[in-house]
Coordinates of C-alpha atoms in Angstrom, one line a residue:
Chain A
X1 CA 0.0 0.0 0.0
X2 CA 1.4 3.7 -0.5
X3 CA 0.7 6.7 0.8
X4 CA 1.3 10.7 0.1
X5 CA 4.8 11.2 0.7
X6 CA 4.1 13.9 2.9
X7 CA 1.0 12.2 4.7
X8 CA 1.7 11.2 8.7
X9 CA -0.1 9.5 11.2
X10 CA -0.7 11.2 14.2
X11 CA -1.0 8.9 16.9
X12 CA -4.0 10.3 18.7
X13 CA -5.7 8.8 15.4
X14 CA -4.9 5.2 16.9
X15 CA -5.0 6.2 20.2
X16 CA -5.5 2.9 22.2
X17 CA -2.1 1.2 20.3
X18 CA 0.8 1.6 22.0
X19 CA 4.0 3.0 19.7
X20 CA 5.1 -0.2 18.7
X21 CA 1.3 -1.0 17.3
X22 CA 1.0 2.7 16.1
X23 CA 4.2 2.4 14.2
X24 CA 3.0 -1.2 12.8
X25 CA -0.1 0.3 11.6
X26 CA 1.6 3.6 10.0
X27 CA 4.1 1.4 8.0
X28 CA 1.1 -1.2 7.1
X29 CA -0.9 1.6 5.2
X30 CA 3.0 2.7 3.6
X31 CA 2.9 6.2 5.3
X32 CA 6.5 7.7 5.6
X33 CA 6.3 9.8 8.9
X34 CA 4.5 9.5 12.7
X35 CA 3.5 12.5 14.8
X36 CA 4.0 11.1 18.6
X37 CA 2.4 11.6 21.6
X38 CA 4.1 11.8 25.2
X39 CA 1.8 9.3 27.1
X40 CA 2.2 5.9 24.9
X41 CA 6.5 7.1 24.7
X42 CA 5.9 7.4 28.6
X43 CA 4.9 4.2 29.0
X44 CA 7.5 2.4 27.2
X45 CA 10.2 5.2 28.1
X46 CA 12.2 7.5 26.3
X47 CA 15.1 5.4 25.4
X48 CA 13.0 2.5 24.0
X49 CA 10.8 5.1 22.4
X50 CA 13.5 6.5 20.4
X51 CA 15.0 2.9 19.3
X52 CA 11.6 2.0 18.2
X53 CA 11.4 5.8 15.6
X54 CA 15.1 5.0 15.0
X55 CA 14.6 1.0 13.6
X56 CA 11.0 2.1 11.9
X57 CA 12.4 4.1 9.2
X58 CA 9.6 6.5 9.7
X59 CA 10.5 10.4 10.2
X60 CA 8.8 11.8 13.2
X61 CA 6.5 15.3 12.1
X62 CA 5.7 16.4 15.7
X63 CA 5.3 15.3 19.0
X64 CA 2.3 15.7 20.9
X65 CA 1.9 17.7 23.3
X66 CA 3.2 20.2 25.8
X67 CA 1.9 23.8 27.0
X68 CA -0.8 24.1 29.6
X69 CA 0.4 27.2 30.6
X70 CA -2.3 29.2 32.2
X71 CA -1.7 28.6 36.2
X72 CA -0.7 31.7 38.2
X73 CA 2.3 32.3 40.0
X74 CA 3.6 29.0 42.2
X75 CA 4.0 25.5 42.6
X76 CA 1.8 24.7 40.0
X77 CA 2.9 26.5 37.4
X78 CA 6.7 25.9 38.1
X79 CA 5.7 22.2 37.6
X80 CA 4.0 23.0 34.7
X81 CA 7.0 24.9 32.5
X82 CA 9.6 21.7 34.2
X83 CA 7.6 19.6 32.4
X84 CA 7.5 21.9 29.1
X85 CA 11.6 21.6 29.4
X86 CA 11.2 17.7 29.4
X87 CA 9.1 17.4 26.4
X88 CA 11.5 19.3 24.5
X89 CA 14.3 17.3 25.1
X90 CA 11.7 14.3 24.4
X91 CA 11.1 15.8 21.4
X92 CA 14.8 16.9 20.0
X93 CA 15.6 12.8 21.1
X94 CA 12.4 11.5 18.8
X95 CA 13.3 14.1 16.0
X96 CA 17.1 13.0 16.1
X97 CA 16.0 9.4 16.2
X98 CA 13.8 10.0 13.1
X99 CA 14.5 9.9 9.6
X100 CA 16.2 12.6 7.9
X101 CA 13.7 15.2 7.2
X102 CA 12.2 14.7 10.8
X103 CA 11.1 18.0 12.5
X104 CA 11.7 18.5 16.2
X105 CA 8.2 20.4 16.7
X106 CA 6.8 20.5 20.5
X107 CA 2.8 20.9 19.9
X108 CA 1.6 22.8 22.4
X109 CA -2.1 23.2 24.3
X110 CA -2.4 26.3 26.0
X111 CA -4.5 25.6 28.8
X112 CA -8.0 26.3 30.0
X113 CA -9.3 29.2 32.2
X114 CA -7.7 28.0 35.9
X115 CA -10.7 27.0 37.7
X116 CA -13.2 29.5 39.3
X117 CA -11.5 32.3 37.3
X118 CA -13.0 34.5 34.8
X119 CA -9.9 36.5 33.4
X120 CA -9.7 35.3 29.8
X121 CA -7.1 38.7 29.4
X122 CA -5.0 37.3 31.9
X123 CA -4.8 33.8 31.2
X124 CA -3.6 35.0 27.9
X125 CA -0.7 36.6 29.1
X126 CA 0.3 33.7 31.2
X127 CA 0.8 31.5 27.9
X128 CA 2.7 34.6 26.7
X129 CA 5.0 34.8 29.6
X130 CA 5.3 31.1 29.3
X131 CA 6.1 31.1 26.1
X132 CA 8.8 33.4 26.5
X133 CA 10.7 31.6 29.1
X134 CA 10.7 28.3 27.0
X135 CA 11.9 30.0 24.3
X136 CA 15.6 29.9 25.4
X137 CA 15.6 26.4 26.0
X138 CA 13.5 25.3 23.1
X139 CA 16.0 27.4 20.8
X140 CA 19.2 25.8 22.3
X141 CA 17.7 22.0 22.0
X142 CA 17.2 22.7 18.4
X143 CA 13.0 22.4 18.4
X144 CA 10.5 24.5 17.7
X145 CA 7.5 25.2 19.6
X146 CA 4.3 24.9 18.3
X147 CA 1.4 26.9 19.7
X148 CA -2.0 25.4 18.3
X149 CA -4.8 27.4 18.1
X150 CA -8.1 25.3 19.6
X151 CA -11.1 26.2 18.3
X152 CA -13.1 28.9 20.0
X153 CA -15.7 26.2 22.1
X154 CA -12.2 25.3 24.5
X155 CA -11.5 28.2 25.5
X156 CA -13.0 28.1 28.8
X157 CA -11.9 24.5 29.8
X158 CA -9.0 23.4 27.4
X159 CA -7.1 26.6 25.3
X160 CA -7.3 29.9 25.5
X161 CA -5.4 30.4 22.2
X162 CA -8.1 30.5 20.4
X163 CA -7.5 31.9 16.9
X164 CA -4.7 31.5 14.4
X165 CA -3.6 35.5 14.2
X166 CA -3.7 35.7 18.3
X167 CA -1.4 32.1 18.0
X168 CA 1.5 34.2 15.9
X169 CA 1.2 36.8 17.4
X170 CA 2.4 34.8 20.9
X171 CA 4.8 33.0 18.7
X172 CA 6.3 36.4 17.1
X173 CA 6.2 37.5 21.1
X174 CA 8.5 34.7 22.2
X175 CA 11.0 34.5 19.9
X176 CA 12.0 32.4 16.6
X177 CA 12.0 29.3 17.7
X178 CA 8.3 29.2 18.5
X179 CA 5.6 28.9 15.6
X180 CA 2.0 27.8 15.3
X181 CA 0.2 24.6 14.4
X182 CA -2.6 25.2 11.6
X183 CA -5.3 22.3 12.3
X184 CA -8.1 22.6 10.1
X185 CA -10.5 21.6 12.5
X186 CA -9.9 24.2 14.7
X187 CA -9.9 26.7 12.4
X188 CA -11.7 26.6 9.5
X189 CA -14.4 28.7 10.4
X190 CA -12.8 31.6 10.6
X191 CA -13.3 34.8 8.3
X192 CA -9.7 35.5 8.8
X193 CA -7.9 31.9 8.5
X194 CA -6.4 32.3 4.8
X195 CA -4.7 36.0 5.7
X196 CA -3.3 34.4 8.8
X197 CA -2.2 31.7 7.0
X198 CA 0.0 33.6 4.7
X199 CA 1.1 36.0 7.7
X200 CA 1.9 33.2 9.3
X201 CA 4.2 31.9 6.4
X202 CA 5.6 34.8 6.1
X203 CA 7.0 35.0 9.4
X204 CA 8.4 31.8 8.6
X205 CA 6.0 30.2 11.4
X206 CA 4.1 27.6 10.2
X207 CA 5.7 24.5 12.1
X208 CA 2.8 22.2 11.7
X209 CA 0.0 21.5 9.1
X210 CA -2.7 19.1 10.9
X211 CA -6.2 17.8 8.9
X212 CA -9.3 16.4 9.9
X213 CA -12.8 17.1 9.7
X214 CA -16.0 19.1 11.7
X215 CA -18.7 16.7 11.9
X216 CA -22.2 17.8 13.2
X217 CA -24.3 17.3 15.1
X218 CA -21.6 17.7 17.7
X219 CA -21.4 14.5 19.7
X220 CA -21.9 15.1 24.0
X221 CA -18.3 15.4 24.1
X222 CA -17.5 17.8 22.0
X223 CA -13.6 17.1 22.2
X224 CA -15.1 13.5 20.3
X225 CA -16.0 15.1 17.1
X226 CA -13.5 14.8 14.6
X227 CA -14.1 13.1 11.5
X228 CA -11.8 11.6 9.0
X229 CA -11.4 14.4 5.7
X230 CA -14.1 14.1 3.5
X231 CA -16.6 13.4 6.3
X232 CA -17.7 16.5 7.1
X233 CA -17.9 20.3 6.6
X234 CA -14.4 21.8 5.8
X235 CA -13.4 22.3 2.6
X236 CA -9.6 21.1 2.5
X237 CA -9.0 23.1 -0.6
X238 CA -8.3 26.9 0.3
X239 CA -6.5 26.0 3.7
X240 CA -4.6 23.4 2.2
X241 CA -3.3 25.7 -0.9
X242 CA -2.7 28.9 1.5
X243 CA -0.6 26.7 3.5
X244 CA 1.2 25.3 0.4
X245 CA 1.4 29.0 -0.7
X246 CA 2.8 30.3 2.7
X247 CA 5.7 28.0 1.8
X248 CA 5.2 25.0 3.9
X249 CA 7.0 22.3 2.8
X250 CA 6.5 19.7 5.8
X251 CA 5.0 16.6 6.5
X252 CA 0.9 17.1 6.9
X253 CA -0.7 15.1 10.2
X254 CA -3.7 13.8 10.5
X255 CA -5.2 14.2 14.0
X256 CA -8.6 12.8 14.6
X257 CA -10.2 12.6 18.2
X258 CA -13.4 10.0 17.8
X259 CA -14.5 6.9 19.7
X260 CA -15.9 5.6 16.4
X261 CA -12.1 5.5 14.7
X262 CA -10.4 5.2 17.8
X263 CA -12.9 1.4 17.8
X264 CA -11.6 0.2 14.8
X265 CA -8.6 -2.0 13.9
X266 CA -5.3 0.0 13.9
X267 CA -3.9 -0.8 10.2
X268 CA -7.6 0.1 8.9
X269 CA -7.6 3.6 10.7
X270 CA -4.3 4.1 8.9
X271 CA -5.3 2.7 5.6
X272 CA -8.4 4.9 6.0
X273 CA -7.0 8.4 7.3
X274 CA -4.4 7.4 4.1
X275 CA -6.9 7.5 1.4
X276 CA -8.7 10.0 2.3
X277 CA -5.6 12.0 2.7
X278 CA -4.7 11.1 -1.0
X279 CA -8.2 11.8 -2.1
X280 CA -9.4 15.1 -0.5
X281 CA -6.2 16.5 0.5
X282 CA -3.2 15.8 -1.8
X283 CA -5.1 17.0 -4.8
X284 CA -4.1 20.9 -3.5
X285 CA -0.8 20.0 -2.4
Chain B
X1 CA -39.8 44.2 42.6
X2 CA -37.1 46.4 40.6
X3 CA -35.0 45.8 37.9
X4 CA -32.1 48.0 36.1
X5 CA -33.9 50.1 33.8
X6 CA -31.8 49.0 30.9
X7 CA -32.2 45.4 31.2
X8 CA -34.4 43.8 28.7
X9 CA -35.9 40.0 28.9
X10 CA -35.5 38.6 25.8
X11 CA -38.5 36.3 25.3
X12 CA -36.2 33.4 24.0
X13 CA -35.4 33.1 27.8
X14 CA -38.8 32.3 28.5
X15 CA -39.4 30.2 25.6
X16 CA -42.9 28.4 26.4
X17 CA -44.7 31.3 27.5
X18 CA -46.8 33.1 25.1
X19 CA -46.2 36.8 24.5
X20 CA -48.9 37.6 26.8
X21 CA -47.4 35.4 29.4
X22 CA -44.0 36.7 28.9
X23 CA -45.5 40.3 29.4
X24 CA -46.6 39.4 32.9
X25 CA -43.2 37.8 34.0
X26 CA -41.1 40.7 32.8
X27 CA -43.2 43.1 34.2
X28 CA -43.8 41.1 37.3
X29 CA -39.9 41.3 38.2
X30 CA -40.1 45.4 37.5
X31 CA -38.4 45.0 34.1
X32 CA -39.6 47.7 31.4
X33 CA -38.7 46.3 27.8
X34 CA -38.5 43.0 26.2
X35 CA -37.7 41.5 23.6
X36 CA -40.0 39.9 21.1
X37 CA -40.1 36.5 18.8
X38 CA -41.3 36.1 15.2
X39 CA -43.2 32.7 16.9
X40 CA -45.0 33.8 19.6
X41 CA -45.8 36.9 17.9
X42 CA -47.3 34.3 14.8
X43 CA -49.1 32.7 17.3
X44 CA -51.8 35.4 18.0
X45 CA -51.1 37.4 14.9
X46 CA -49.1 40.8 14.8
X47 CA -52.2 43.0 15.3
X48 CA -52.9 40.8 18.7
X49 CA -49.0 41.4 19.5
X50 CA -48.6 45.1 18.8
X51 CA -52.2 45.8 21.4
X52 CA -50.2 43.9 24.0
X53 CA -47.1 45.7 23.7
X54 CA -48.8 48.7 23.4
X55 CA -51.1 47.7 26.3
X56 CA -48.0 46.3 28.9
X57 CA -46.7 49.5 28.8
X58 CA -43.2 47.6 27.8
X59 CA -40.2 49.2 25.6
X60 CA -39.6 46.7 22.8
X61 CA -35.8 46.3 22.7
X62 CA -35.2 44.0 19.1
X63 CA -37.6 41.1 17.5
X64 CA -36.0 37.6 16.2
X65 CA -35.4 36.9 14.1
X66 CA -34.9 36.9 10.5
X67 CA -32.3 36.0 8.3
X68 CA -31.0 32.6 7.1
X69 CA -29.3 33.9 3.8
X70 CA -27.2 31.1 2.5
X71 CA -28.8 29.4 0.1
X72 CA -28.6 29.7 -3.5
X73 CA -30.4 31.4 -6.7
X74 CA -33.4 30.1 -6.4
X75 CA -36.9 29.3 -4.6
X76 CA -35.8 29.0 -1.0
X77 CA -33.9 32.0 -1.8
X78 CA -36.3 34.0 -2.7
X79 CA -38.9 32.8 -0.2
X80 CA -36.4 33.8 2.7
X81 CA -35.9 37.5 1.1
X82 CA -39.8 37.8 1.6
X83 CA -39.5 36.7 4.7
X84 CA -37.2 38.8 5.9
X85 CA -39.2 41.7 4.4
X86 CA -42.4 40.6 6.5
X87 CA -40.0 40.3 10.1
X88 CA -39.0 43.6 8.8
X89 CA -42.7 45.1 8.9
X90 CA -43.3 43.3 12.2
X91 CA -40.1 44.9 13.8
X92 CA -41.6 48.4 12.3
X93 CA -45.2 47.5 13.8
X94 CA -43.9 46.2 17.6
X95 CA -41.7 49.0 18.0
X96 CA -44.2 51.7 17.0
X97 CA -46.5 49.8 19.8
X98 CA -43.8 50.1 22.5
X99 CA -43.3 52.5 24.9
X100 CA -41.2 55.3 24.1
X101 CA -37.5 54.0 23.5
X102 CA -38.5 51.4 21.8
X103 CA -35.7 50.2 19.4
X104 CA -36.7 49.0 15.6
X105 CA -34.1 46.2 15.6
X106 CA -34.6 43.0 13.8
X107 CA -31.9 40.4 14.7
X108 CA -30.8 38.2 11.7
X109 CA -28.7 34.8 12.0
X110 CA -27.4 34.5 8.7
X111 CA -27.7 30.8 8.4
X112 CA -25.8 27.0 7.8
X113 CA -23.8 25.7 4.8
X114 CA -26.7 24.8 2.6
X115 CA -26.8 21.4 2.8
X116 CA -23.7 18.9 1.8
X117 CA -22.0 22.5 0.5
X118 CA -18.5 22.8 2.1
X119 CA -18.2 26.4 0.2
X120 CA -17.7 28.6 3.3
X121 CA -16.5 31.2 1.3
X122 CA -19.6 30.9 -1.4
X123 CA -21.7 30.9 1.6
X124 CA -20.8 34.2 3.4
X125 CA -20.8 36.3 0.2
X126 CA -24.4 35.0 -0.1
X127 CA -25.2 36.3 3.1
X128 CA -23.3 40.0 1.8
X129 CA -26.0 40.1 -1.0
X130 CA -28.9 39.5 1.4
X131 CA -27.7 42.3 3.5
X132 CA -27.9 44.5 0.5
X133 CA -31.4 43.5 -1.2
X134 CA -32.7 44.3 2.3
X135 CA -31.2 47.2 3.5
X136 CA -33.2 49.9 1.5
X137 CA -36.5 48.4 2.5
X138 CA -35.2 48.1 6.4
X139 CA -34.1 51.6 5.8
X140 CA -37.4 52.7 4.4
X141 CA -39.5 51.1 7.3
X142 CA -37.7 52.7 9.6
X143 CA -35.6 48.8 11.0
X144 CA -32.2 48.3 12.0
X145 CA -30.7 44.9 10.8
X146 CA -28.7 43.4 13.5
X147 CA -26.6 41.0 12.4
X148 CA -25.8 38.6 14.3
X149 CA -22.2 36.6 14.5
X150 CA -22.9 33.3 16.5
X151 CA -20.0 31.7 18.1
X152 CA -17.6 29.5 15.7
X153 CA -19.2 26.3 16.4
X154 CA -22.2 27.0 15.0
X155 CA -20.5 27.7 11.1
X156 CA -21.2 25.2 9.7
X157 CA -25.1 24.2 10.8
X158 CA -26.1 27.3 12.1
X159 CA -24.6 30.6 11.3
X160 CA -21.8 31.3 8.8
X161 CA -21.3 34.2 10.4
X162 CA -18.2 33.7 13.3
X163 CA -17.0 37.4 14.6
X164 CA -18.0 40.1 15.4
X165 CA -15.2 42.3 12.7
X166 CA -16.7 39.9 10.1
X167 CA -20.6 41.1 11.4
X168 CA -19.3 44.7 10.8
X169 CA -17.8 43.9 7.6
X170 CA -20.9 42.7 6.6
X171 CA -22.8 45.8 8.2
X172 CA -20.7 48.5 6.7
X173 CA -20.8 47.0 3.2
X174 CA -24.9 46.7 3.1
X175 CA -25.8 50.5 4.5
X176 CA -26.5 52.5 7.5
X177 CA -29.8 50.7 8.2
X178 CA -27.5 47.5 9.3
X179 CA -25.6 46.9 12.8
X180 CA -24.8 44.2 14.7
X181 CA -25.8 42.5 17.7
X182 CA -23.0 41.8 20.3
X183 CA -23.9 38.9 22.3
X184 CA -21.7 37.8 25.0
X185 CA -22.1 34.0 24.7
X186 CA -21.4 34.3 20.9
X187 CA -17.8 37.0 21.4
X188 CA -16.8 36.8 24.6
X189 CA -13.6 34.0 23.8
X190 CA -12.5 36.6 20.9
X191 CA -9.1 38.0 21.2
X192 CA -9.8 41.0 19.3
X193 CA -13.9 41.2 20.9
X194 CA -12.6 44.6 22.8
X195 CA -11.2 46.4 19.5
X196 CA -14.1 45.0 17.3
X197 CA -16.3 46.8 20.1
X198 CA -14.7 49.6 20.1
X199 CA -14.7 49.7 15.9
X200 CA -18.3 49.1 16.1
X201 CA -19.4 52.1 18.4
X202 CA -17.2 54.4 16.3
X203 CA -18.7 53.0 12.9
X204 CA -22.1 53.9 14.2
X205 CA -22.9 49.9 14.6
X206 CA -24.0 48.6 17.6
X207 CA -27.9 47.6 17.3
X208 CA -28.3 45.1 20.2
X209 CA -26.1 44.2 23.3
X210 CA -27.0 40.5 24.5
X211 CA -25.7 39.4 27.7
X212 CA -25.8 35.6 28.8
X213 CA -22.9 33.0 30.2
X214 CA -21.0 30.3 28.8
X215 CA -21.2 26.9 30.7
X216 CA -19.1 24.0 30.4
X217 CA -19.3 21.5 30.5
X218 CA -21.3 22.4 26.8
X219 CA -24.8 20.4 27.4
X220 CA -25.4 17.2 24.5
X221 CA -27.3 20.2 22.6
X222 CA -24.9 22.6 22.3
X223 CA -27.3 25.3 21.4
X224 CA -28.9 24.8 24.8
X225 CA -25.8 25.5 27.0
X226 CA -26.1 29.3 27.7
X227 CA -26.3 30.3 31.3
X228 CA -27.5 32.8 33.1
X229 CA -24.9 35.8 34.0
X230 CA -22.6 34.8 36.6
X231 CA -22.8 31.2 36.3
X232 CA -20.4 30.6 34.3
X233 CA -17.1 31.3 32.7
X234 CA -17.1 34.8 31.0
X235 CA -15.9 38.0 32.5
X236 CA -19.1 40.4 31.9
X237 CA -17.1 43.6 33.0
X238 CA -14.4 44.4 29.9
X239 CA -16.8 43.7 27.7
X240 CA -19.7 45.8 28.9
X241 CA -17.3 48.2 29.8
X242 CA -16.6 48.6 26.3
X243 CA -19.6 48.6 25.1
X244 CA -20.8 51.4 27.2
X245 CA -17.5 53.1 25.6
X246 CA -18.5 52.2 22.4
X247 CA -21.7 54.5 22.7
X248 CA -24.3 52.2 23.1
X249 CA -27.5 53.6 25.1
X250 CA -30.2 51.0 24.1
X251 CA -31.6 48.4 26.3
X252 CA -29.5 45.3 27.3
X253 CA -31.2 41.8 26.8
X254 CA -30.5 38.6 28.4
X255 CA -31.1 35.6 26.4
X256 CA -30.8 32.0 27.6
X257 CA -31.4 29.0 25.5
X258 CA -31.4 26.5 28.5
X259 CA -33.9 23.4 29.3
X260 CA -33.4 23.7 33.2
X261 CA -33.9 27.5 32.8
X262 CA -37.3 27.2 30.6
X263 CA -38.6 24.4 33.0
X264 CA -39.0 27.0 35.7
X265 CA -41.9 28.9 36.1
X266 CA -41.6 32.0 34.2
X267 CA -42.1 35.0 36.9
X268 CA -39.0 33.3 38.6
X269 CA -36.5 33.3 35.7
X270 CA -37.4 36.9 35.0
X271 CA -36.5 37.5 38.6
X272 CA -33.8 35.6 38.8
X273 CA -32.1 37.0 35.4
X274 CA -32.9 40.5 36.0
X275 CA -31.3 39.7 39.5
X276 CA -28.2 38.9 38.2
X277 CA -27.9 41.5 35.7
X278 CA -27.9 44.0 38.7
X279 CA -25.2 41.9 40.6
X280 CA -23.3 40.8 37.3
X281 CA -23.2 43.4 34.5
X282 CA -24.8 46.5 36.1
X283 CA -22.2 47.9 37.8
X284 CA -20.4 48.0 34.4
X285 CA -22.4 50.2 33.1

């Protein structure tokens, strides 16, 4: 089976298999690169983690995720950025471990309102002041930090980056080795989405390019609702040709959150999420 | 019982009562203007509605609402224009029957993706033509088009229409005879809500201020998860703070789409929303 060159599996998309299984089912379906996430390379550690990228073949397009930045002052939030620093090492280890033309790119959640408060204007300037310490320590480990916008229904309880333009502008803030994460899903709907787009490219800050699909009705959970491309509302055309316009040249994940997928044998998620890639996505590439 | 003599119940909060019904609750709770519903206005007939009004004594603050401008050329097109034209005579007629300070505002949601269309783009400029087939006849009867921009999650079944700038956008291009309605529930998670605000009142553009609270977590129906002020997540004071810099004067409505809320017998809600404004978004003003 082939795949896009350029197509990678993130590993939410299979998110019960472990790496090992993840990595099965990405080489199964012939895909040429992996986005990881920090819980399954928890489990099995980092060193194992990286011998497993390293004998797969597969580059590595991101790892998933860091941030969660929005805690005031004290123990909490001291935790939080110590925890920041060890994902970028985990991620510069993955990246090196990859094959050439893996990116070292940290995905990063901002964080939700902390609980009880109602400063929005705040919070915000925590992940800015966050960002900016990381910075340093990102640029010296060689990766970049990606801030990803989540769309506008998380902002109380999950990110309060909520729009593309506010997500450069934090990465411009913070320095060069920070950049944004454009996932369709989160921000599709937006009146503003192709400008940012080619702000964003050229700022030189487009360090991930994530699709998958809005679905309605939403299901209860609304974090549940993303659908495989093709199955739903977003029209994969403009985004994807303003990102290839913008000068993005990586590999393109595909991120989908959904019981439904997540139920279904690992190697037919991938061959799945694959052809629909090559089918809906590819063609503006 | 007293209430703040700019807060208006929006009838959607008491959504099973009849207009005549909804008169009694909003002036049981000392609240002087409300605002109406194309349905339970239809119910009795508009002659019926505009003796109530004119009989309760009530400011009218806005009627919904029209709108839903999104689908193509043809029948259901042109069936929705008319449509619009006859909410437009019923916002002239209810206003005329309120109490002095009554506001000739017709709020419009500007509709869904036409079905199994993924042309966002298409979509939008269709609602820019609407806006400008119907501004001279708003303008002639006398109506302010509020358009509405419903929050993000709602693009692609409900409301193509995402921001507040975009609402404006849309506003300034159709004529002076269309604003836009700033509801809290639908801006508040904006990074650029403050600004738009602030463009608004300068532009001349603010029709309708809507205050109501975002809950999480979002109910199985997300349309149904609005709460009443102070219950939930958003900070009411910067952005009535700016709205009252922006210029706007009119009445302030609270409208909650909420199962638990509509169970309740309606003289309490009235009470209990117009209790909250005082302690929530009053002293903003």
């Amino acid at each position: 089976m082939t795949a896009h060159p350029r197509f990678s599996l993130n590993q939410a998309t299979v998110k019960y298999a472990s790496l090992a299984e993840a990595i099965v089912a990405t080489k199964s379906a012939g895909i040429q690169a992996i986005g990881t996430w920090r819980e399954p390379v928890a489990e099995i550690g980092l060193d194992a983690a990286t011998r497993l990228i390293a004998d797969s073949g597969l580059r590595v397009s991101s790892h998933c995720r860091a941030g969660f930045f929005t805690a005031p002052d004290g123990p909490e939030r001291v935790a939080s950025l110590d925890d920041n620093r060890r994902a970028i090492d985990e991620t510069a280890a993955l990246a090196a471990a990859g094959a050439p033309g893996s990116a070292a790119v940290l995905v990063l959640v901002s964080g939700a309102l902390p609980g009880g408060d109602r400063d929005l204007i705040g919070a915000r300037e925590r992940v800015r002041d966050a960002l900016g310490d990381l910075e340093p320590y990102a640029a010296s480990a060689g990766v970049t930090l990606a801030v990803e916008a989540l769309h506008p229904m998380f902002a109380a309880d999950r990110c309060v980056v909520s729009t593309l333009g506010q997500a450069i502008d934090l990465a411009v803030d913070a320095g060069p080795s920070v950049g944004v994460v454009v996932d369709t899903y989160h921000v599709w709907w937006d009146p503003d989405v192709l400008a940012q787009i080619a702000r964003a490219g050229s700022l030189g800050r487009i360090a991930s390019y994530q699709v998958c699909d809005w679905l309605t009705p939403l299901p209860a959970d609304v974090l549940l609702g993303r659908g495989i491309p093709g199955d739903g509302h977003i029209d994969f055309g403009p985004i994807t040709r303003a990102v290839e316009a913008a000068g993005y040249t990586g590999d393109i994940e595909c991120e989908i959150f959904n019981e439904d997928v997540w139920a279904r044998p690992h190697d037919d998620v991938a061959a799945a999420v694959s052809a629909a890639f090559t089918s809906v996505v590819a063609p503006h590439l």
